[in-house]
XYZ file of C-alpha atoms in Angstrom:
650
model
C 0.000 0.000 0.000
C 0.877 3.643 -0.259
C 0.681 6.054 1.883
C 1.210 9.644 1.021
C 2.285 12.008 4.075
C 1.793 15.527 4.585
C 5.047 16.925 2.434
C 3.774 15.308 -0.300
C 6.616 12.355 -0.176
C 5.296 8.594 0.138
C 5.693 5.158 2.131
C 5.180 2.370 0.609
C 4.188 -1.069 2.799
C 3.819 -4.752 1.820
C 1.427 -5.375 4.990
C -1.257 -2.913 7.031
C 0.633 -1.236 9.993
C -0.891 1.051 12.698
C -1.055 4.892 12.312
C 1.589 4.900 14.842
C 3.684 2.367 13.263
C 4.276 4.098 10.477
C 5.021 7.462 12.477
C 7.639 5.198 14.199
C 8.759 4.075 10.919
C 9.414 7.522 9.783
C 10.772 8.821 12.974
C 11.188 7.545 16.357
C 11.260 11.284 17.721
C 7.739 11.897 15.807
C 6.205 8.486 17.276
C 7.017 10.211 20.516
C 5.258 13.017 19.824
C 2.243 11.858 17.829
C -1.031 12.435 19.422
C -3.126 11.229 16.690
C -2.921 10.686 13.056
C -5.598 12.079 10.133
C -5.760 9.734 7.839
C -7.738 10.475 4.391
C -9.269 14.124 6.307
C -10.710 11.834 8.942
C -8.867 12.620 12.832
C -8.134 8.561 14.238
C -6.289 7.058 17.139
C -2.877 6.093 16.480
C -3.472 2.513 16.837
C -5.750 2.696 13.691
C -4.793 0.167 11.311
C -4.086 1.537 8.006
C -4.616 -1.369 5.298
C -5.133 0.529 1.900
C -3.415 3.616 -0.089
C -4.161 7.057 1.979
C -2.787 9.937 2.697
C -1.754 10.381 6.418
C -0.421 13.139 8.683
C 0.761 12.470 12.177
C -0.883 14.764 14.316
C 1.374 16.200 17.549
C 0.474 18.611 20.564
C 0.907 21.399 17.978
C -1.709 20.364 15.802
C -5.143 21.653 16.668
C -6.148 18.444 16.065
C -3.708 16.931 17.988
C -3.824 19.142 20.960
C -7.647 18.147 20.851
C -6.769 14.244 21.354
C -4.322 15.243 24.298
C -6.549 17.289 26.153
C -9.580 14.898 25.453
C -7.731 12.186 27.013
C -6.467 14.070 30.342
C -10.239 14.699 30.684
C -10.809 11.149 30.898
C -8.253 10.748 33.481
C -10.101 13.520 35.391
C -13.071 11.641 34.927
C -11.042 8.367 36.468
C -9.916 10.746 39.621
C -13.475 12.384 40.389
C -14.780 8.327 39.998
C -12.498 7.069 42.385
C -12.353 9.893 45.029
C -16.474 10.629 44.815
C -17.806 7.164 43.724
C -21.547 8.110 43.708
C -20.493 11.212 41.065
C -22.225 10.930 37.530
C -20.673 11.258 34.180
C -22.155 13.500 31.832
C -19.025 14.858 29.028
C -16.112 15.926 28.828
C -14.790 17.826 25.935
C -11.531 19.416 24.951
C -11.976 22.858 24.255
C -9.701 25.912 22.841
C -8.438 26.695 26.176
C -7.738 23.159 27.765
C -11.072 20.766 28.478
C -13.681 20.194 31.582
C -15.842 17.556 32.138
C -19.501 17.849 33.675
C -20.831 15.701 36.912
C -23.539 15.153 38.904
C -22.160 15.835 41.877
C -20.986 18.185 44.800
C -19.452 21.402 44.278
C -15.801 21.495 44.438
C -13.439 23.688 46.372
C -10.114 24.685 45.466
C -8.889 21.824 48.014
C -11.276 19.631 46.186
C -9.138 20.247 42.998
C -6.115 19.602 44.184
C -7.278 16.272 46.133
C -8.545 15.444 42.232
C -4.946 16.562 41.063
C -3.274 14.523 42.818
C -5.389 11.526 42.371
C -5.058 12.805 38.294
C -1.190 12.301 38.901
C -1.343 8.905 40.487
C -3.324 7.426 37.115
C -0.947 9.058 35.006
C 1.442 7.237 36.829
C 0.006 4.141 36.604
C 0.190 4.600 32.735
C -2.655 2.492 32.097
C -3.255 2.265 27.828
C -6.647 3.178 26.514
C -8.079 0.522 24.686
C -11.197 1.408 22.004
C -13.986 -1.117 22.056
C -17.757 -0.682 20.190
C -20.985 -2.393 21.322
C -24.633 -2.683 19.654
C -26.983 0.036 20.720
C -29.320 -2.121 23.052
C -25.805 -3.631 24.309
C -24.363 -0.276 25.267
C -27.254 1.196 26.693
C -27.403 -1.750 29.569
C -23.696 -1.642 30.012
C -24.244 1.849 30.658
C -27.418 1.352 33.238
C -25.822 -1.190 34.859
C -22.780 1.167 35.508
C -24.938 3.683 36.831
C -24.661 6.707 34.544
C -27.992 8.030 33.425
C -26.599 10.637 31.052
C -24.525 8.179 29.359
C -28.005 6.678 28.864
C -29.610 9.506 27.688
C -26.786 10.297 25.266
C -26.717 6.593 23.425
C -30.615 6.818 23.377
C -30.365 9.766 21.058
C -28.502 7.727 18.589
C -29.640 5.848 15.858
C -30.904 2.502 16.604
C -28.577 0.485 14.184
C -25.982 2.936 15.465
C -22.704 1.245 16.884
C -21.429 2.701 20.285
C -17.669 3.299 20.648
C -16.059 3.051 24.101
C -12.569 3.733 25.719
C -11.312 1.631 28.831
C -8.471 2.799 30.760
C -7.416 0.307 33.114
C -10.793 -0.246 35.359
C -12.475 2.536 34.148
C -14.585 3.150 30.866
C -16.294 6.192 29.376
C -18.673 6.586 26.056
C -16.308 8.554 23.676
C -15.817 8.243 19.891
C -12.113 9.396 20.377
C -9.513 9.616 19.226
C -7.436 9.297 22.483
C -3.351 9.323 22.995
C -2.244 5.855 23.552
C -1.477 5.769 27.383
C -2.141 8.279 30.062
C 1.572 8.219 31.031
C 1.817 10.452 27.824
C 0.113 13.387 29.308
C 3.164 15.288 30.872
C 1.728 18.758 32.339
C -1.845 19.618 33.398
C -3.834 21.767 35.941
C -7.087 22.154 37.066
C -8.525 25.595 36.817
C -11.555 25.907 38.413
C -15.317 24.871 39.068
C -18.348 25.918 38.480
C -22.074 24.699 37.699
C -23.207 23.638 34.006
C -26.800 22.601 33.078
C -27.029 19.631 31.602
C -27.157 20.207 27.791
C -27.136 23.544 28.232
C -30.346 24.043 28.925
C -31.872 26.009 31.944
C -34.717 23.011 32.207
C -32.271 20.244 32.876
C -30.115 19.563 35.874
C -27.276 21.674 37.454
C -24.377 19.676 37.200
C -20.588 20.705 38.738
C -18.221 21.290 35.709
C -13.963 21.209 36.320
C -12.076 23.227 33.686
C -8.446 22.256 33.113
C -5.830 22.635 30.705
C -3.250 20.694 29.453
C 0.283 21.198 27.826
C 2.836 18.492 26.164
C 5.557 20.608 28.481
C 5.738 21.648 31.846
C 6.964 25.254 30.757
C 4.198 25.233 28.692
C 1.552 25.038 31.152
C 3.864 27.648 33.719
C 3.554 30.168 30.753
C -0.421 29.586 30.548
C -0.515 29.740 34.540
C 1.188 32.723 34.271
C -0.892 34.157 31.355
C -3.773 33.459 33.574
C -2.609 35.442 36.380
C -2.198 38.264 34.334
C -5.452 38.204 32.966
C -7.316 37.689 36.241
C -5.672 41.753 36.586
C -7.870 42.505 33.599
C -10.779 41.225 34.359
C -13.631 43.544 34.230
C -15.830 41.543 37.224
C -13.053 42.141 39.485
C -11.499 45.508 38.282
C -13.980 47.102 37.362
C -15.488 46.831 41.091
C -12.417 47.825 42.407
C -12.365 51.273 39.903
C -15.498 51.843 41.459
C -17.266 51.845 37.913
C -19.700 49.571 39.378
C -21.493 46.894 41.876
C -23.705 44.136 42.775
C -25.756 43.616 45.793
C -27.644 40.665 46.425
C -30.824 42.040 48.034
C -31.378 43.789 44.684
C -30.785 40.533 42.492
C -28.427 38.990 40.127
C -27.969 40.594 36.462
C -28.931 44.084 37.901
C -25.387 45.698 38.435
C -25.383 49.209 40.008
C -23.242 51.710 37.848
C -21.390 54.063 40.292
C -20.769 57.485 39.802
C -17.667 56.954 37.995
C -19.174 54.054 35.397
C -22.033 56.196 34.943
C -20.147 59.157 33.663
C -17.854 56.720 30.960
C -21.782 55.659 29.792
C -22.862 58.798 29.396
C -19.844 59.683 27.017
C -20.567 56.843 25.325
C -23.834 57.865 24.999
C -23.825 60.930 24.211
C -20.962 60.087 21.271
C -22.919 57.646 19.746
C -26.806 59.692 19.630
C -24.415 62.662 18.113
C -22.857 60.357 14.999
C -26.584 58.549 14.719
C -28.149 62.657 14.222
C -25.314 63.430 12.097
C -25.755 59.759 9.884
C -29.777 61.184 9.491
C -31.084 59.183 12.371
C -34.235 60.362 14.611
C -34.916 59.928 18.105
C -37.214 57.880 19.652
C -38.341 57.229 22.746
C -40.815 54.227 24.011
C -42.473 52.780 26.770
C -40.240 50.231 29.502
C -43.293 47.298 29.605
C -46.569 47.058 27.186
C -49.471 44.487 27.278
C -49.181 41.251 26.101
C -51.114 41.813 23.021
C -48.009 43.513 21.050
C -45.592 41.172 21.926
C -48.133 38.335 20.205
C -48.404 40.405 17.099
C -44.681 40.479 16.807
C -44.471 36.625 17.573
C -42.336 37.039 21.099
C -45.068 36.020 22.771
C -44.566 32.652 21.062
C -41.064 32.752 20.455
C -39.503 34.170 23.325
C -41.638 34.277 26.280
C -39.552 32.233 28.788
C -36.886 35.060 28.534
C -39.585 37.729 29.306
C -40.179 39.499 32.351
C -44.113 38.896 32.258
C -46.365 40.976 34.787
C -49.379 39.533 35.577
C -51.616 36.019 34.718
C -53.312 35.580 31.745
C -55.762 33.539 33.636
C -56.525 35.958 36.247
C -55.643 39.419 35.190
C -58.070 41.422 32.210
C -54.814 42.857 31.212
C -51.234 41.057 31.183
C -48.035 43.423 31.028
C -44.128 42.436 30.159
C -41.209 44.474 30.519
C -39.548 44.837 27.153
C -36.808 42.667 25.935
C -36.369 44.913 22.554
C -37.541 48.009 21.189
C -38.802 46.956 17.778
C -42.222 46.859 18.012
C -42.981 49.998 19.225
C -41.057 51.825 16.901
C -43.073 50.354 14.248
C -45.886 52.003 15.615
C -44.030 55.572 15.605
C -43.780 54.621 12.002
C -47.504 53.792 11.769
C -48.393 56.631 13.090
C -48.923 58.378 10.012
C -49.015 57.610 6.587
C -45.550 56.955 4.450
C -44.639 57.941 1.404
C -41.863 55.966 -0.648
C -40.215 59.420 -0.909
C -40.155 59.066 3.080
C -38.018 56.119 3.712
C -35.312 55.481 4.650
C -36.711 56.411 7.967
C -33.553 55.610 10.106
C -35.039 55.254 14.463
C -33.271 55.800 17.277
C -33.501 54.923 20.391
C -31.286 54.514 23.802
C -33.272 51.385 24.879
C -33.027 49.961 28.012
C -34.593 46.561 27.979
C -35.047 43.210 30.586
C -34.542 39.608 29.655
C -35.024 37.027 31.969
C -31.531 35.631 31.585
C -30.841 32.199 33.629
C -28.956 32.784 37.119
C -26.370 30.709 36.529
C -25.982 32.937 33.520
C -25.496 36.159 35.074
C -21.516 37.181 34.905
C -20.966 40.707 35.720
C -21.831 43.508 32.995
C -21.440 40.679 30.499
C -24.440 39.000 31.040
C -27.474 41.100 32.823
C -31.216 40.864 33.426
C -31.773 44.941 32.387
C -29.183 46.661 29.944
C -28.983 49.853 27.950
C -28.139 49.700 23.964
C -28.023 52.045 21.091
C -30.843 50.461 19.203
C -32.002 51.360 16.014
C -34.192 50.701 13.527
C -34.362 51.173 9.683
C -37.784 51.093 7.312
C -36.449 51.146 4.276
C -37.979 50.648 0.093
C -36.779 46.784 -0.413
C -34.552 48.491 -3.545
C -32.958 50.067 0.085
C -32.045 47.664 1.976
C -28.857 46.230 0.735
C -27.039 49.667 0.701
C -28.658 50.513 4.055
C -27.244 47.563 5.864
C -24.407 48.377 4.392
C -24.643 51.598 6.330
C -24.972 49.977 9.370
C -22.249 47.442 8.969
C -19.626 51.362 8.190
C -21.285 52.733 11.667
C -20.681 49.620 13.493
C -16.816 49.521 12.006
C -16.647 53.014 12.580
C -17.819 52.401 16.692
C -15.458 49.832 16.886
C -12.142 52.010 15.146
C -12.877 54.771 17.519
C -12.735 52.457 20.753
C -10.264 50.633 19.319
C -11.760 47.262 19.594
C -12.144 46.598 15.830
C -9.362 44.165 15.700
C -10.723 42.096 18.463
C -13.600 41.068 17.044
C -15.361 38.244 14.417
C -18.030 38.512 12.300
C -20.402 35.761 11.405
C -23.832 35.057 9.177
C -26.356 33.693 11.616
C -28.660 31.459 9.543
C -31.775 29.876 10.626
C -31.683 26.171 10.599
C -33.699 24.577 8.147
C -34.377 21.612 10.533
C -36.328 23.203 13.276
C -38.295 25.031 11.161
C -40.777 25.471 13.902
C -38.493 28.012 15.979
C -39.386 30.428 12.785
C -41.770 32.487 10.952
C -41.933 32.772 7.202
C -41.110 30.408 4.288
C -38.306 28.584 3.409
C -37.208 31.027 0.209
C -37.331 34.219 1.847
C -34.687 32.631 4.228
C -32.721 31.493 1.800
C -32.666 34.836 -0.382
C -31.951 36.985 2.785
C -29.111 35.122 4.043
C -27.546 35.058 0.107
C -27.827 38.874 0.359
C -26.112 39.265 3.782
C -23.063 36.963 2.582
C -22.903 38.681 -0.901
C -22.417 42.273 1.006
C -20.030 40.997 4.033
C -17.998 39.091 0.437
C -18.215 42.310 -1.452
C -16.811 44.212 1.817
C -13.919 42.147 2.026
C -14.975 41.110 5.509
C -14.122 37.497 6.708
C -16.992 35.940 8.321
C -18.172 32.749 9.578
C -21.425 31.161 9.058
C -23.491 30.120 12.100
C -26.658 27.685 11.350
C -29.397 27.964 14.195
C -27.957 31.586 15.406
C -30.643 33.485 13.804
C -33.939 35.615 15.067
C -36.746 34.206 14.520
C -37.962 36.684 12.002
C -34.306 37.006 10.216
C -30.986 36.473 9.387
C -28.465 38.666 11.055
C -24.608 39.487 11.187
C -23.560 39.246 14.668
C -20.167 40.625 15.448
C -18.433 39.162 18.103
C -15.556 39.402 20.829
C -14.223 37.700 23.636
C -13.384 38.041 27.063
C -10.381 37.415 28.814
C -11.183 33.852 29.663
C -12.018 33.278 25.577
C -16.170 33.163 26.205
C -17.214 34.936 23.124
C -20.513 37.053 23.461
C -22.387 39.164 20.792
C -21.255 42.422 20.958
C -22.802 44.516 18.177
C -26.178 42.958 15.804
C -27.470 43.808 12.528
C -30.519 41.776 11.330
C -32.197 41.443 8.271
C -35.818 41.602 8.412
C -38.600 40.883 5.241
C -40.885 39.433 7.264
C -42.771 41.598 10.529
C -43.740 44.450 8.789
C -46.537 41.881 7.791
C -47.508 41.246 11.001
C -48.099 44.694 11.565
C -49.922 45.825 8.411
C -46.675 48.303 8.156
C -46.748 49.605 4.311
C -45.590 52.862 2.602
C -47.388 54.137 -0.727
C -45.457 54.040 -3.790
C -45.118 56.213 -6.774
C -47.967 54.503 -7.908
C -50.221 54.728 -5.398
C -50.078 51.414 -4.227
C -49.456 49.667 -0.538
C -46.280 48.184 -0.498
C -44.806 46.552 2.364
C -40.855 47.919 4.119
C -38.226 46.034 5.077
C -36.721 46.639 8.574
C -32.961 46.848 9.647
C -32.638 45.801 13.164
C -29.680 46.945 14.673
C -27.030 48.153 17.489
C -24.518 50.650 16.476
C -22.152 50.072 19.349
C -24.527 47.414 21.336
C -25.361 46.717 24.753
C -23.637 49.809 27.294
C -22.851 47.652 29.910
C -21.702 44.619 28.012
C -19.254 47.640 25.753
C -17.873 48.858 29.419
C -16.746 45.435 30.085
C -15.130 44.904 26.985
C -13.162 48.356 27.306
C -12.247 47.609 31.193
C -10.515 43.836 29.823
C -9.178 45.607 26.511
C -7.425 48.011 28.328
C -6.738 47.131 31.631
C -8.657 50.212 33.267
C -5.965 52.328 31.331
C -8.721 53.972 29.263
C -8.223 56.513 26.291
C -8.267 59.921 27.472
C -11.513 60.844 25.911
C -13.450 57.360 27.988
C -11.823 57.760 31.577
C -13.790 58.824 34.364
C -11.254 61.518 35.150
C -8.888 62.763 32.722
C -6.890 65.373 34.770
C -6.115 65.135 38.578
C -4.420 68.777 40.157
C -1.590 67.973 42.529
C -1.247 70.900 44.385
C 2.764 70.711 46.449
C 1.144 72.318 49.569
C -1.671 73.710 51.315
C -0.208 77.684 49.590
C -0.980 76.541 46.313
C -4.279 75.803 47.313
C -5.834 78.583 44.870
C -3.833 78.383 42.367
C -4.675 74.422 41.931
C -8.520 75.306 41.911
C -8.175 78.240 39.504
C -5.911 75.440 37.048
C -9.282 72.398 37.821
C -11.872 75.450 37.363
C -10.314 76.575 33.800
C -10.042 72.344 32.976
C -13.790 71.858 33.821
C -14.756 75.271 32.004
C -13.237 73.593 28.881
C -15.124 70.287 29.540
C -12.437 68.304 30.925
C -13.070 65.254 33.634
C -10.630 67.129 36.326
C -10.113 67.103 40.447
C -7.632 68.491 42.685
C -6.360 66.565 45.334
C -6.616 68.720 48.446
C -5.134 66.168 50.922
C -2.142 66.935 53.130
C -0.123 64.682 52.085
C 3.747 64.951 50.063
C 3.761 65.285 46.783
C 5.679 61.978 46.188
C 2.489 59.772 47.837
C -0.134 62.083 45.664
C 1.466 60.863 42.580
C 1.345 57.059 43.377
C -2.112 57.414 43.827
C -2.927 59.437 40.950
C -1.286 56.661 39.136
C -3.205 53.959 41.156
C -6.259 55.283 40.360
C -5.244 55.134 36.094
C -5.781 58.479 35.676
C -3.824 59.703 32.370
C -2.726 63.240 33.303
C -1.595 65.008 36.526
C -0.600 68.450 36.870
C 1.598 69.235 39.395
C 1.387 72.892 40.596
C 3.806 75.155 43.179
C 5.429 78.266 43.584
C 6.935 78.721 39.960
C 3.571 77.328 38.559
C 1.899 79.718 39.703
C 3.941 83.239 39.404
C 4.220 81.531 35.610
C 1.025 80.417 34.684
C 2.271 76.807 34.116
C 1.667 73.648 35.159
C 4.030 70.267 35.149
C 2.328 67.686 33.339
C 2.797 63.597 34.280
C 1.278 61.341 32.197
C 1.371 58.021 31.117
C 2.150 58.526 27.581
C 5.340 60.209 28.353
C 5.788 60.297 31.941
C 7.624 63.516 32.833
C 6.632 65.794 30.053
C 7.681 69.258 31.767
C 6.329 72.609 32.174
C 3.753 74.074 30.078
C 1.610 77.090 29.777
C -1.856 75.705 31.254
C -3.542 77.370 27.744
C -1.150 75.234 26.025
C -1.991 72.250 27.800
C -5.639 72.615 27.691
C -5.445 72.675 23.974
C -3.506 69.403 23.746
C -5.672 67.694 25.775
C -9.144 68.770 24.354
C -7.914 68.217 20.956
C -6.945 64.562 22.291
C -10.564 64.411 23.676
C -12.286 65.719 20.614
C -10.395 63.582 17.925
C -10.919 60.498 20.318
C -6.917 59.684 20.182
C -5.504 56.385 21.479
C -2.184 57.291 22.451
C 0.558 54.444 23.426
C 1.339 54.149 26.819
C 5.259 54.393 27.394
C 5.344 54.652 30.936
C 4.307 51.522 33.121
C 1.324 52.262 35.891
């Protein structure tokens, strides 16, 4: 047989050999390091038997693929630890994942000192370096093997398969698991791991099913490896917004007022509001108009739009249908009561575009174990808009949108952090969606012919959509790699229908708009976390809570220092003076502490000269200016929204 490798040279064999046989055979230092082999596009174990002409490439820990196989296995060993320390535990799975793998159990929660019991217990089964051996049963066959273990979501999960399906199994020494593979040949191949932390996990995914306890661990071929990734995690623990952000004082949480419903201090509040006020200024100046709508309306709109069908469990409702003459919900969008500010009078086709907008805050009854700082919340604030536009409008209209989102994202700075992906209904629950098959088909074609034709890479997402449209959804991650939705456009031919929404055209006749749904920067809350993690706390001038702190030497200066603050603030810069009687040296540490860019340093010279000395983190000691001179630079940085490097280390 002949076997073609990934250079494109050959091996030639008179008998079938095993995937790792022939990585021995080419190189005893790449049989060491082989993980798993892909043989013909398909990922196998190593001790696949290869018996026909293929092409092969031995996959190693710095393969994707290969990484997967690693980390897959060291979950199973975790699996083999939790077993043997917590016998009555459940399996449910155990994944690899981008960042390492976790496996879910039904179980107790874990501690820290739980982990490290299960480490060590991990350690011993490497140890051991028991092989894993692949074996397949019937259906029927596997399903009892699996009841008579004791592991009900094992159960469930062959159940869901095919009846004439056949079930693959691994066994490592005494202990088994469900997998379809592949797996590394021995657990005495894993060489560095650690588990990261705990935390609950429903069952599926879903908010109806169980709450099971889900480890997280990573694992690395090398122990310097996994140091570096400890290491990288420590770092960005300092960046994350749930932790730093309370400690900036940007905002809180208190239990007796409820999960999801975080409390923006004074300081948060202020970086909102120039967001805010930023983004209503470039939607007036792009020919939007302002809206604004009721918090809550009866039931009877949302079951014209189809939420009331659709979306209902995520509602906030008020009241029982069964009981109450009239049943009210808190708002989870805006749309359909914009549509009646467009109904409110007669269109023309000369009138549309109409572009609404509206600073919406809405409530979604997001899951508790959902809730994750300003990330994930129950009420939220986002620049919402929407667009009724001629259907000969819509394409270069969502173009529009797609330049104000970029645009949002160039000026914070975020645009290379983020992805940008088609999400499609899926043609297989067709039941989670209004409207036929065609107009589905045709809207989604015209989203990926505009994100082709603007050179933008995207990704396409089946099952992601509303249920009245297609949408792009761009997207960014947090420091821990959980990617949320940042910024939506969606593509809508479909509820203006269910409103009776029509313009007339130049022929007198009804014809029914399109809608654009969209955010131009998104969610507020969800945008402050993203800038807190993307920059540390070390905001651009232009976002930070205060831009300017006055360090006056001594109590003498006193004046002078408020005179510098009052001509800051008259120019509408974010300034304070710090009053305290403290030396100079000990104001300046805390200035820096507290992230703020500039600090102005003011005494006798200052004073008699009109100057101040300017600190900053750009440049650190920048020297004496003429305070006119310095207000210019800085409200020219504040106007032209600069991101300036940071040279000198906080």
């Amino acid at each position: 047989m002949k076997v073609t490798l990934k250079d494109g040279s050959f091996k030639e064999y008179e008998s079938a050999m095993s995937v790792y046989e022939i990585a021995s055979d080419i190189s005893e230092g790449l049989a060491r390091m082989a993980c798993a082999g892909e043989v013909d596009g398909e990922v196998v174990d190593l001790r696949t038997i290869v018996d026909k002409d293929c092409s092969l490439n031995i996959l190693t820990f710095n393969d994707e693929k290969g990484k997967a196989a690693y980390r897959h296995t060291t979950s199973h060993v975790l699996a083999e630890a939790v077993k043997r320390l917590y016998p009555e535990a459940k399996l449910a799975i155990g994944p690899s994942i981008d960042t390492g793998f976790y496996y879910d159990f039904d179980a107790q929660s874990f501690s820290r000192d739980d982990l490290d019991k299960i480490e060590a217990e991990m350690k011993k089964i490497i140890k051991e370096g028991a092989e894993l051996e692949k074996f397949t049963l019937p259906r029927a066959e596997a399903i009892k093997f699996m009841e008579e273990k004791g592991e009900p979501y094992k159960v469930e999960l062959i159940m869901d398969l095919p009846e004439d399906a056949v079930i693959s199994f691994y066994r490592q020494g005494e202990f088994v698991d469900l997998c379809a593979g592949p797996h590394l040949m021995s657990t005495k191949n894993i060489k560095a791991f650690k588990l990261i932390s705990s935390s609950g996990a429903y069952w599926r995914g879903s908010e109806k099913n169980k709450m099971l306890t889900r480890i997280y661990g990573t694992a690395f071929s090398k122990k310097a490896e996994l140091d570096e990734y400890l290491e990288y995690l420590e770092n960005i623990k300092l960046r994350d917004h749930n932790k730093l952000g309370r400690e900036m004082e940007l905002f809180t949480t208190v239990d007796v007022i409820g999960q999801g419903l975080p409390l923006l201090m004074p300081k948060g509040v202020r970086m909102v509001q120039t967001l805010q006020r930023w983004i209503e200024d470039e939607e007036e100046r792009r020919g939007y108009v302002r809206t604004k709508t009721p918090l809550m309306a009866k039931s009877d709109l949302y079951k014209i739009s189809g939420h009331w069908d659709h979306y209902k469990d995520g509602m906030f409702v008020l009241g029982d249908e069964e009981k109450d003459k009239e049943v009210f919900a808190l708002r989870p969008m805006t749309c359909p009561f914009q549509y009646y500010v467009y109904k409110a009078s007669q269109k023309s086709y000369r009138d549309l575009p109409l572009r609404y907008g509206e600073t919406s805050t809405l409530f979604r009854n997001e899951d508790s174990g959902e809730m994750h700082g300003l990330t994930r919340v129950r009420q939220f604030t986002i620049s919402e808009g929407h667009l009724i536009v001629r259907p000969d409008q819509m394409v270069e209209e969502f173009k529009g949108c797609i330049a104000l989102a970029k645009y949002c994202l160039q000026t914070l700075g975020l645009e290379s952090d983020v992805t940008y992906h088609l999400s499609k209904w899926d043609p297989d629950n067709k039941e989670k969606y209004i409207g036929e098959p065609e107009v589905w088909e045709e809207t989604q074609q015209h989203i990926r012919d505009i994100l082709t034709e603007l050179e933008i890479p995207f990704t396409e997402d089946v099952g992601e959509a509303a249920f009245y449209g297609p949408k792009v959804d761009i997207n960014a991650k947090n420091v821990y790699g959980k990617e949320d939705t940042m910024i939506t456009i969606q593509w809508d031919a479909l509820l203006a229908e269910q409103f009776d929404m029509y313009y007339i055209d130049e022929k007198g006749e009804k014809v029914r708009p399109y809608i654009i749904h969209r955010t131009s920067m998104g969610c507020y809350e969800r945008t402050l976390a993203w800038l807190i993690e993307k920059y540390a706390g070390l905001f651009p001038t232009w976002l930070c809570p205060e831009q300017v702190r006055v360090l006056p030497i001594s109590e003498k200066y006193k004046e002078y220092a408020d005179k510098v603050n009052e001509t800051l603030k008259n120019n509408g810069v974010y300034s304070t003076v710090d009053h305290r009687a403290e030396k100079i040296g000990y104001k300046i540490r805390e200035t820096r502490l507290d992230r703020v860019p500039y600090m102005l340093i003011v005494g006798e010279k200052e004073e008699a000269e009109g100057l101040v000395s300017v600190r900053s983190r750009y440049n650190g000691d920048e020297g004496q200016k003429a305070l006119d001179v310095f207000v210019d630079e800085i409200c020219k940085e504040i106007r032209t929204k600069e991101i300036k490097e940071i040279k000198v280390s906080e």
